[in-house]
CSV table of C-alpha atoms in Angstrom, one decimal:
chain,number,residue,atom,x,y,z
C,48,MET,CA,-2.7,2.0,-28.0
C,49,ARG,CA,-0.4,4.6,-29.5
C,50,PHE,CA,-1.4,7.4,-27.1
C,51,PRO,CA,-1.9,5.7,-23.7
C,52,ARG,CA,-2.4,8.9,-21.9
C,53,LEU,CA,-5.4,9.7,-24.1
C,54,GLY,CA,-6.9,6.3,-23.3
C,55,LEU,CA,-6.3,6.8,-19.6
C,56,SER,CA,-8.0,10.2,-19.7
C,57,ALA,CA,-11.0,8.8,-21.5
C,58,ARG,CA,-11.4,5.9,-19.1
C,59,THR,CA,-11.0,8.3,-16.1
C,60,ALA,CA,-13.7,10.7,-17.5
C,61,LEU,CA,-16.0,7.8,-18.2
C,62,ALA,CA,-15.5,6.4,-14.7
C,63,ALA,CA,-16.1,9.8,-13.1
C,64,LEU,CA,-19.3,10.2,-15.1
C,65,LEU,CA,-20.7,6.8,-14.1
C,66,ALA,CA,-19.8,7.3,-10.5
C,67,TRP,CA,-21.5,10.7,-10.5
C,68,VAL,CA,-24.7,9.3,-12.0
C,69,ILE,CA,-24.8,6.4,-9.6
C,70,ALA,CA,-24.2,8.6,-6.6
C,71,LEU,CA,-27.0,11.0,-7.7
C,72,ASN,CA,-29.4,8.1,-7.9
C,73,LEU,CA,-28.6,6.4,-4.6
C,74,PRO,CA,-31.3,6.6,-1.8
C,75,GLY,CA,-30.7,8.5,1.4
C,76,ASP,CA,-29.5,11.9,2.4
C,77,VAL,CA,-25.8,11.1,2.5
C,78,PRO,CA,-25.2,10.6,-1.2
C,79,ASP,CA,-27.6,13.4,-2.0
C,80,THR,CA,-25.5,15.8,0.1
C,81,TYR,CA,-22.0,14.6,-0.8
C,82,PRO,CA,-22.3,13.1,-4.4
C,83,TYR,CA,-19.0,14.7,-5.5
C,84,PHE,CA,-17.0,12.1,-3.5
C,85,ALA,CA,-18.0,9.4,-5.9
C,86,PRO,CA,-16.3,10.9,-9.0
C,87,LEU,CA,-13.4,11.8,-6.7
C,88,GLY,CA,-13.0,8.1,-5.9
C,89,ALA,CA,-13.2,7.3,-9.6
C,90,VAL,CA,-10.3,9.7,-10.3
C,91,VAL,CA,-8.3,8.3,-7.4
C,92,GLY,CA,-8.8,4.8,-8.7
C,93,SER,CA,-8.0,5.4,-12.4
C,94,TYR,CA,-4.6,4.0,-13.4
C,95,SER,CA,-3.1,2.6,-16.5
C,96,THR,CA,-3.7,-1.1,-15.5
C,97,VAL,CA,-6.4,-3.1,-13.9
C,98,ARG,CA,-4.1,-4.4,-11.1
C,99,SER,CA,-2.7,-0.9,-10.3
C,100,SER,CA,-6.2,0.6,-10.3
C,101,LEU,CA,-7.5,-2.0,-7.8
C,102,ARG,CA,-4.4,-1.8,-5.7
C,103,ASN,CA,-4.4,2.0,-5.4
C,104,SER,CA,-8.2,2.2,-4.9
C,105,VAL,CA,-7.9,-0.2,-1.9
C,106,ARG,CA,-5.0,1.8,-0.5
C,107,ALA,CA,-6.7,5.1,-0.9
C,108,VAL,CA,-9.9,3.9,0.7
C,109,ALA,CA,-7.9,2.4,3.6
C,110,ALA,CA,-6.1,5.7,4.1
C,111,ILE,CA,-9.3,7.7,3.9
C,112,LEU,CA,-10.9,5.4,6.5
C,113,CYS,CA,-7.9,5.7,8.8
C,114,GLY,CA,-7.9,9.5,8.5
C,115,ALA,CA,-11.6,9.7,9.3
C,116,LEU,CA,-11.4,7.4,12.3
C,117,LEU,CA,-8.4,9.3,13.6
C,118,SER,CA,-10.1,12.6,13.3
C,119,LEU,CA,-13.3,11.3,15.0
C,120,ALA,CA,-11.3,9.8,17.8
C,121,LEU,CA,-9.2,12.8,18.5
C,122,ALA,CA,-12.2,15.1,18.3
C,123,GLN,CA,-13.9,13.1,21.0
C,124,LEU,CA,-10.7,13.2,23.1
C,125,PHE,CA,-9.9,16.9,22.8
C,126,GLY,CA,-13.3,18.3,21.8
C,127,ARG,CA,-13.1,21.6,20.0
C,128,ASP,CA,-10.1,22.7,21.9
C,129,LEU,CA,-7.2,24.5,20.2
C,130,LEU,CA,-5.0,21.4,20.6
C,131,VAL,CA,-7.1,19.2,18.4
C,132,VAL,CA,-5.8,20.5,15.1
C,133,PRO,CA,-2.1,20.0,15.8
C,134,ALA,CA,-2.9,16.6,17.4
C,135,VAL,CA,-4.7,15.5,14.3
C,136,VAL,CA,-1.9,16.8,12.0
C,137,PHE,CA,0.8,15.1,14.1
C,138,CYS,CA,-0.9,11.7,14.3
C,139,ALA,CA,-2.1,11.8,10.7
C,140,THR,CA,1.4,12.7,9.4
C,141,LEU,CA,2.8,9.7,11.3
C,142,LEU,CA,0.2,7.3,9.9
C,143,ALA,CA,0.7,8.7,6.4
C,144,GLY,CA,4.2,7.2,6.3
C,145,TRP,CA,2.9,3.7,6.9
C,146,ARG,CA,4.1,1.5,4.1
C,147,VAL,CA,0.7,-0.2,3.8
C,148,PHE,CA,-0.6,3.0,2.2
C,149,ASP,CA,2.4,3.5,-0.2
C,150,THR,CA,1.7,6.5,-2.5
C,151,GLN,CA,-1.8,7.0,-1.1
C,152,GLY,CA,-0.7,7.9,2.4
C,153,SER,CA,-1.4,11.6,1.9
C,154,TRP,CA,-5.1,10.9,2.1
C,155,VAL,CA,-4.8,10.2,5.8
C,156,LEU,CA,-3.9,13.8,6.6
C,157,THR,CA,-6.2,15.3,4.0
C,158,VAL,CA,-9.3,13.4,5.2
C,159,ALA,CA,-8.5,13.9,8.9
C,160,LEU,CA,-8.4,17.6,8.5
C,161,PHE,CA,-11.5,17.7,6.2
C,162,VAL,CA,-13.5,15.6,8.7
C,163,LEU,CA,-12.4,17.9,11.5
C,164,VAL,CA,-13.0,21.2,9.8
C,165,ALA,CA,-15.4,20.8,6.8
C,166,GLY,CA,-17.5,18.1,8.6
C,167,ALA,CA,-17.5,19.8,12.0
C,168,GLU,CA,-21.3,20.0,12.2
C,169,HIS,CA,-21.9,16.3,11.2
C,170,PRO,CA,-18.5,14.6,11.4
C,171,VAL,CA,-19.7,11.0,11.4
C,172,ARG,CA,-22.0,11.6,8.5
C,173,TYR,CA,-19.2,13.4,6.6
C,174,ALA,CA,-16.8,10.6,7.3
C,175,VAL,CA,-19.2,7.9,6.2
C,176,ALA,CA,-19.9,9.8,3.0
C,177,TYR,CA,-16.3,10.4,2.2
C,178,THR,CA,-15.3,6.8,2.8
C,179,ALA,CA,-18.3,5.0,1.2
C,180,LEU,CA,-18.7,7.2,-1.9
C,181,THR,CA,-14.9,7.2,-2.6
C,182,LEU,CA,-15.1,3.4,-2.4
C,183,LEU,CA,-18.0,3.5,-4.8
C,184,GLY,CA,-16.0,5.6,-7.2
C,185,GLY,CA,-13.0,3.4,-6.9
C,186,CYS,CA,-15.1,0.3,-7.7
C,187,VAL,CA,-16.4,2.0,-10.8
C,188,ALA,CA,-12.9,2.9,-11.9
C,189,VAL,CA,-11.7,-0.7,-11.5
C,190,ALA,CA,-14.8,-1.9,-13.4
C,191,VAL,CA,-14.1,0.5,-16.3
C,192,ASN,CA,-10.5,-0.5,-16.5
C,193,ALA,CA,-11.4,-4.1,-16.5
C,194,ALA,CA,-14.0,-3.6,-19.2
C,195,LEU,CA,-11.7,-1.4,-21.3
C,196,PRO,CA,-8.2,-2.6,-20.5
C,197,SER,CA,-5.1,-1.2,-22.3
C,198,VAL,CA,-1.7,-2.7,-23.0
C,199,PRO,CA,0.9,0.1,-23.6
C,200,LEU,CA,2.8,-1.7,-26.3
C,201,ALA,CA,3.6,1.5,-28.2
C,202,ARG,CA,5.3,3.1,-25.2
C,203,SER,CA,7.5,0.1,-24.4
C,204,GLY,CA,8.3,-0.2,-28.1
C,205,ARG,CA,9.5,3.4,-28.1
C,206,ALA,CA,11.6,2.7,-25.0
C,207,LEU,CA,13.2,-0.2,-26.7
C,208,HIS,CA,14.0,1.8,-29.7
C,209,GLU,CA,15.4,4.7,-27.6
C,210,LEU,CA,17.7,2.5,-25.6
C,211,ALA,CA,18.9,0.6,-28.8
C,212,THR,CA,19.6,3.9,-30.5
C,213,THR,CA,21.5,5.3,-27.5
C,214,LEU,CA,23.7,2.3,-27.2
C,215,ALA,CA,24.4,2.3,-31.0
C,216,ASP,CA,25.4,6.0,-30.9
C,217,GLN,CA,27.6,5.3,-27.9
C,218,LEU,CA,29.3,2.4,-29.7
C,219,ASP,CA,29.8,4.5,-32.8
C,220,ASP,CA,31.3,7.3,-30.8
C,221,VAL,CA,33.8,4.9,-29.1
C,222,ALA,CA,34.6,3.3,-32.4
C,223,ASP,CA,35.4,6.8,-34.0
C,224,ALA,CA,37.6,7.6,-31.0
C,225,LEU,CA,39.5,4.3,-31.5
C,226,ARG,CA,40.1,4.9,-35.2
C,227,THR,CA,42.0,8.2,-34.6
C,228,ASP,CA,45.7,8.1,-34.9
C,229,ASP,CA,46.3,9.7,-31.5
C,230,PRO,CA,44.2,8.6,-28.6
C,231,PRO,CA,41.7,11.2,-27.4
C,232,ASP,CA,42.3,13.1,-24.2
C,233,VAL,CA,40.0,12.9,-21.2
C,234,GLU,CA,37.8,15.9,-22.3
C,235,ASP,CA,37.3,14.4,-25.7
C,236,TRP,CA,36.3,11.0,-24.2
C,237,GLN,CA,33.9,12.7,-21.8
C,238,ARG,CA,32.2,14.5,-24.7
C,239,ARG,CA,31.6,11.1,-26.3
C,240,LEU,CA,30.0,9.6,-23.2
C,241,ARG,CA,26.2,9.2,-23.3
C,242,SER,CA,23.9,8.9,-20.3
C,243,ILE,CA,22.6,5.3,-20.6
C,244,ALA,CA,21.2,4.7,-17.1
C,245,PRO,CA,18.1,7.0,-17.4
C,246,VAL,CA,17.2,5.4,-20.7
C,247,ARG,CA,17.6,1.9,-19.3
C,248,ASP,CA,15.5,2.8,-16.3
C,249,SER,CA,12.8,4.2,-18.5
C,250,LEU,CA,12.7,0.9,-20.4
C,251,ARG,CA,12.4,-1.0,-17.2
C,252,ARG,CA,9.5,1.1,-16.1
C,253,SER,CA,7.7,0.8,-19.4
C,254,ARG,CA,8.3,-2.9,-19.6
C,255,TRP,CA,7.1,-3.5,-16.1
C,256,GLU,CA,3.9,-1.5,-16.8
C,257,THR,CA,3.3,-3.4,-20.0
C,258,GLU,CA,3.6,-6.8,-18.4
C,259,GLU,CA,1.6,-5.6,-15.4
C,260,SER,CA,-1.2,-4.6,-17.8
C,261,LEU,CA,-1.8,-8.3,-18.6
C,262,ARG,CA,-3.0,-9.0,-15.1
C,263,GLY,CA,-6.8,-8.9,-15.0
C,264,ASN,CA,-6.9,-8.1,-18.7
C,265,VAL,CA,-9.7,-9.9,-20.5
C,266,ARG,CA,-7.9,-9.3,-23.8
C,267,ALA,CA,-4.5,-10.6,-22.7
C,268,ARG,CA,-4.5,-13.4,-25.2
C,269,THR,CA,-4.3,-11.0,-28.1
C,270,HIS,CA,-1.2,-9.2,-26.7
C,271,VAL,CA,0.8,-11.8,-24.7
C,272,GLU,CA,3.0,-12.9,-27.6
C,273,ARG,CA,4.0,-9.3,-28.5
C,274,VAL,CA,4.6,-8.5,-24.8
C,275,ARG,CA,6.8,-11.6,-24.5
C,276,GLU,CA,8.8,-10.5,-27.6
C,277,GLN,CA,9.3,-7.0,-26.0
C,278,HIS,CA,10.3,-8.7,-22.7
C,279,VAL,CA,13.0,-10.7,-24.4
C,280,ALA,CA,14.3,-7.7,-26.3
C,281,GLY,CA,14.3,-5.6,-23.2
C,282,VAL,CA,16.3,-8.0,-21.1
C,283,ALA,CA,18.8,-8.4,-24.0
C,284,LEU,CA,19.2,-4.6,-24.3
C,285,GLU,CA,19.7,-4.2,-20.6
C,286,ASN,CA,22.5,-6.8,-20.6
C,287,VAL,CA,24.1,-5.0,-23.6
C,288,ALA,CA,23.7,-1.7,-21.8
C,289,THR,CA,25.6,-3.0,-18.8
C,290,ARG,CA,28.4,-4.4,-21.0
C,291,VAL,CA,28.6,-1.1,-23.0
C,292,GLU,CA,29.0,0.9,-19.9
C,293,GLU,CA,31.7,-1.4,-18.6
C,294,LEU,CA,33.6,-1.3,-21.9
C,295,THR,CA,33.3,2.5,-22.2
C,296,GLU,CA,34.6,3.0,-18.7
C,297,LEU,CA,37.5,0.6,-19.4
C,298,LEU,CA,38.5,2.4,-22.6
C,299,LEU,CA,38.2,5.8,-21.0
C,300,GLU,CA,40.6,4.7,-18.3
C,301,VAL,CA,43.2,3.0,-20.5
C,302,GLN,CA,42.9,5.1,-23.7
C,303,ALA,CA,42.7,8.6,-22.4
C,304,THR,CA,46.0,10.5,-22.8
C,305,THR,CA,47.1,11.2,-19.3
C,306,GLY,CA,50.5,10.9,-17.6
C,307,ARG,CA,50.9,7.2,-18.5
C,308,ASP,CA,50.9,5.4,-21.8
C,309,VAL,CA,47.7,4.0,-23.3
C,310,ALA,CA,47.2,0.2,-22.9
C,311,LEU,CA,45.6,-0.6,-26.3
C,312,ASP,CA,47.9,-0.1,-29.3
C,313,ALA,CA,46.9,0.8,-32.8
C,314,GLU,CA,46.9,-2.8,-34.0
C,315,LEU,CA,44.1,-3.6,-31.5
C,316,ARG,CA,42.2,-0.4,-31.7
C,317,ARG,CA,41.1,-0.6,-35.3
C,318,PRO,CA,39.7,-4.2,-35.2
C,319,THR,CA,38.0,-3.3,-31.9
C,320,ALA,CA,36.4,-0.3,-33.6
C,321,GLY,CA,35.2,-2.6,-36.4
C,322,VAL,CA,33.5,-4.9,-33.8
C,323,LEU,CA,31.8,-1.9,-32.2
C,324,THR,CA,30.6,-0.6,-35.5
C,325,GLU,CA,29.0,-4.0,-36.4
C,326,LEU,CA,27.4,-4.1,-32.9
C,327,ALA,CA,25.9,-0.7,-33.4
C,328,GLY,CA,24.5,-1.8,-36.8
C,329,VAL,CA,22.8,-4.8,-35.1
C,330,LEU,CA,21.2,-2.6,-32.5
C,331,ARG,CA,19.9,-0.2,-35.2
C,332,ARG,CA,18.3,-3.1,-37.1
C,333,GLY,CA,15.8,-3.6,-34.3
C,334,GLU,CA,13.2,-6.2,-35.2
C,335,ASP,CA,14.6,-7.0,-38.6
C,336,SER,CA,15.4,-10.6,-37.8
C,337,GLU,CA,17.1,-11.5,-41.1
C,338,GLY,CA,19.3,-8.5,-41.0
C,339,ARG,CA,19.9,-9.0,-37.3
C,340,ALA,CA,21.2,-12.5,-37.9
C,341,GLU,CA,23.5,-11.4,-40.7
C,342,GLY,CA,24.8,-8.6,-38.5
C,343,LEU,CA,25.5,-11.0,-35.6
C,344,ALA,CA,27.4,-13.2,-38.0
C,345,ARG,CA,29.5,-10.3,-39.1
C,346,VAL,CA,30.1,-9.4,-35.4
C,347,GLY,CA,31.3,-12.9,-34.8
C,348,GLU,CA,33.7,-12.7,-37.8
C,349,ARG,CA,35.1,-9.4,-36.6
C,350,LEU,CA,35.5,-10.8,-33.1
C,351,ARG,CA,37.5,-13.8,-34.5
C,352,ASP,CA,39.8,-11.4,-36.3
C,353,LEU,CA,40.2,-9.3,-33.1
C,354,THR,CA,40.9,-12.5,-31.1
C,355,ALA,CA,43.6,-13.5,-33.6
C,356,VAL,CA,45.3,-10.1,-33.3
C,357,GLU,CA,45.0,-10.1,-29.5
C,358,ALA,CA,46.6,-13.6,-29.4
C,359,ALA,CA,49.5,-12.3,-31.4
C,360,GLN,CA,50.1,-9.4,-28.9
C,361,ARG,CA,51.4,-11.6,-26.1
C,362,ALA,CA,54.7,-9.9,-26.1
C,363,GLY,CA,53.4,-6.7,-24.5
C,364,THR,CA,53.2,-5.8,-20.8
C,365,ASP,CA,50.9,-7.4,-18.3
C,366,ARG,CA,48.7,-4.3,-18.4
C,367,ASP,CA,48.4,-4.4,-22.2
C,368,ARG,CA,47.5,-8.1,-22.1
C,369,GLN,CA,44.9,-7.7,-19.4
C,370,THR,CA,43.3,-4.7,-21.1
C,371,ALA,CA,43.1,-6.5,-24.4
C,372,GLY,CA,41.6,-9.6,-22.8
C,373,ALA,CA,39.1,-7.4,-20.9
C,374,VAL,CA,38.0,-5.7,-24.1
C,375,VAL,CA,37.6,-9.0,-26.0
C,376,THR,CA,35.6,-10.5,-23.1
C,377,ALA,CA,33.3,-7.5,-23.0
C,378,LEU,CA,32.6,-7.6,-26.7
C,379,ARG,CA,31.9,-11.4,-26.5
C,380,ARG,CA,29.4,-10.7,-23.7
C,381,CYS,CA,27.7,-8.1,-25.9
C,382,LEU,CA,27.4,-10.6,-28.7
C,383,GLY,CA,26.1,-13.2,-26.3
C,384,ALA,CA,23.5,-10.8,-24.9
C,385,LEU,CA,22.3,-9.8,-28.4
C,386,ALA,CA,22.1,-13.5,-29.4
C,387,ALA,CA,20.3,-14.6,-26.2
C,388,ASP,CA,17.1,-15.3,-28.2
C,389,THR,CA,19.0,-17.4,-30.7
C,390,VAL,CA,20.8,-19.2,-27.8
C,391,GLU,CA,17.5,-20.4,-26.4
C,392,ALA,CA,16.2,-21.4,-29.8
C,393,ASP,CA,19.3,-23.2,-31.0
C,394,PRO,CA,22.1,-23.5,-28.5
C,395,ALA,CA,24.2,-25.6,-30.9
C,396,GLY,CA,24.1,-22.8,-33.5
C,397,THR,CA,25.5,-20.2,-31.2
C,398,ASP,CA,28.5,-18.3,-32.4
C,399,PRO,CA,31.6,-19.7,-30.5
C,400,GLU,CA,32.8,-16.2,-29.9
C,401,ALA,CA,29.6,-15.3,-27.9
C,402,VAL,CA,29.6,-15.5,-24.1
C,403,VAL,CA,26.1,-16.6,-23.1
C,404,PRO,CA,24.5,-14.6,-20.3
C,405,ALA,CA,24.2,-16.3,-16.9
C,406,PRO,CA,20.8,-18.1,-16.4
C,407,TRP,CA,19.5,-15.6,-13.9
C,408,VAL,CA,20.0,-12.7,-16.4
C,409,ARG,CA,18.6,-14.4,-19.4
C,410,PRO,CA,15.2,-13.5,-20.8
C,411,ASP,CA,12.4,-15.0,-18.7
C,412,PRO,CA,9.3,-15.8,-20.8
C,413,ASP,CA,7.0,-16.2,-17.8
C,414,LEU,CA,4.8,-13.2,-17.9
C,415,PRO,CA,1.8,-12.1,-15.8
C,416,GLY,CA,-1.6,-13.2,-16.9
C,417,GLY,CA,-2.2,-16.5,-15.2
C,418,ARG,CA,-4.0,-18.9,-17.5
C,419,LEU,CA,-4.3,-16.3,-20.2
C,420,ARG,CA,-0.6,-16.7,-21.2
C,421,PRO,CA,-0.1,-19.6,-23.7
C,422,ARG,CA,3.3,-21.1,-23.4
C,423,PRO,CA,5.0,-21.6,-26.7
C,424,THR,CA,5.9,-25.1,-27.7
C,425,GLY,CA,9.2,-26.5,-28.9
C,426,ARG,CA,12.7,-25.9,-27.9
C,427,ARG,CA,12.6,-22.1,-28.0
C,428,TRP,CA,11.4,-21.6,-24.4
C,429,SER,CA,11.5,-25.0,-22.9
C,430,GLN,CA,15.2,-24.6,-22.2
C,431,VAL,CA,15.1,-21.2,-20.5
C,432,PHE,CA,16.3,-21.2,-16.9
C,433,THR,CA,13.8,-19.0,-15.1
C,434,ARG,CA,14.3,-17.5,-11.6
C,435,ARG,CA,11.7,-19.9,-10.2
C,436,SER,CA,13.2,-23.0,-11.8
C,437,LEU,CA,16.8,-21.9,-10.9
C,438,ARG,CA,16.3,-21.5,-7.1
C,439,PRO,CA,15.3,-25.1,-6.3
C,440,ARG,CA,18.4,-26.3,-8.2
C,441,LEU,CA,20.7,-24.0,-6.2
C,442,ARG,CA,19.2,-25.2,-3.0
C,443,ARG,CA,19.8,-28.8,-3.9
C,444,ARG,CA,23.4,-28.1,-4.8
C,445,ARG,CA,24.0,-26.6,-1.4
């Protein structure tokens, strides 16, 4: 869905309507007196995925039940004395921090006070209505989410594009700085720095939510391949983001004009800038697989040229050689991260300049969904080292 918030709003409204209608038609005085608790439970239990809807509904009902029982118990202990309110607030605030309730812990204090004050005349009846009808609304919300599940592919796709664009812009800025005749000063370098961490964190959240949406999703089969593609692209971009941050920090340290000489001379700066520009072009191509393969090949060629120049610079100081080696290694790791998908499909065809990511940071094709996820056949995924397959091997080696 292109606008996931619109879909969530529609499902929440539908769940509230159904819960309200069901509560109005239940027998007995309790639902007839407090029917509004049912749509409240539907609102509490409406989340973007089936799993999160079920999880938060259970936690909310548990917190409500805990708050109601606490209020009833302290009311019996203190009666209507002045001390009952601070006692309820104190104990409910403590219980609200229990990790079992997670984000739903605030319901403990809210319900405890409502049962104590709003339900003073019939506290037990009020507590039963609050708990039971909220549970009813939560069940309706889970049912609506299960019947009308959503997979926020558009949101995760935008997050992938945003991170790729941010990384490409950062690489272009660094390349422009390296092409200047005189190395930039610290202020100029800082103006060229971009904030990558928030964009990367946003991608992680959106990717997690997309993969989480496959759990309990009756239509997971129609989306699992696309989610898997986004998963692989997301892991590759996160690896590249880490390498770009490391490379930028290194160049800022050794290239900024300070009290000491720069550690990367002009003969290395220009070929390094050429590699960065080609990497930025690969990132901007996105899902264009043909153009991406051509771009990666050009990156490999540029890296070979840079390696040849770096090998001819052995006469410099130790600091110059170490810096040049670190820059080349970082660029090779960027190439290896971008080619991670190709590495798994055809390891023999990997560019020799690429440094393949370690097994535990490679893309993991195992996605949520249980039996609904069809495993691709062939070499593409069969050779991937997943976290689950890696751990037993590490134990045996020990």
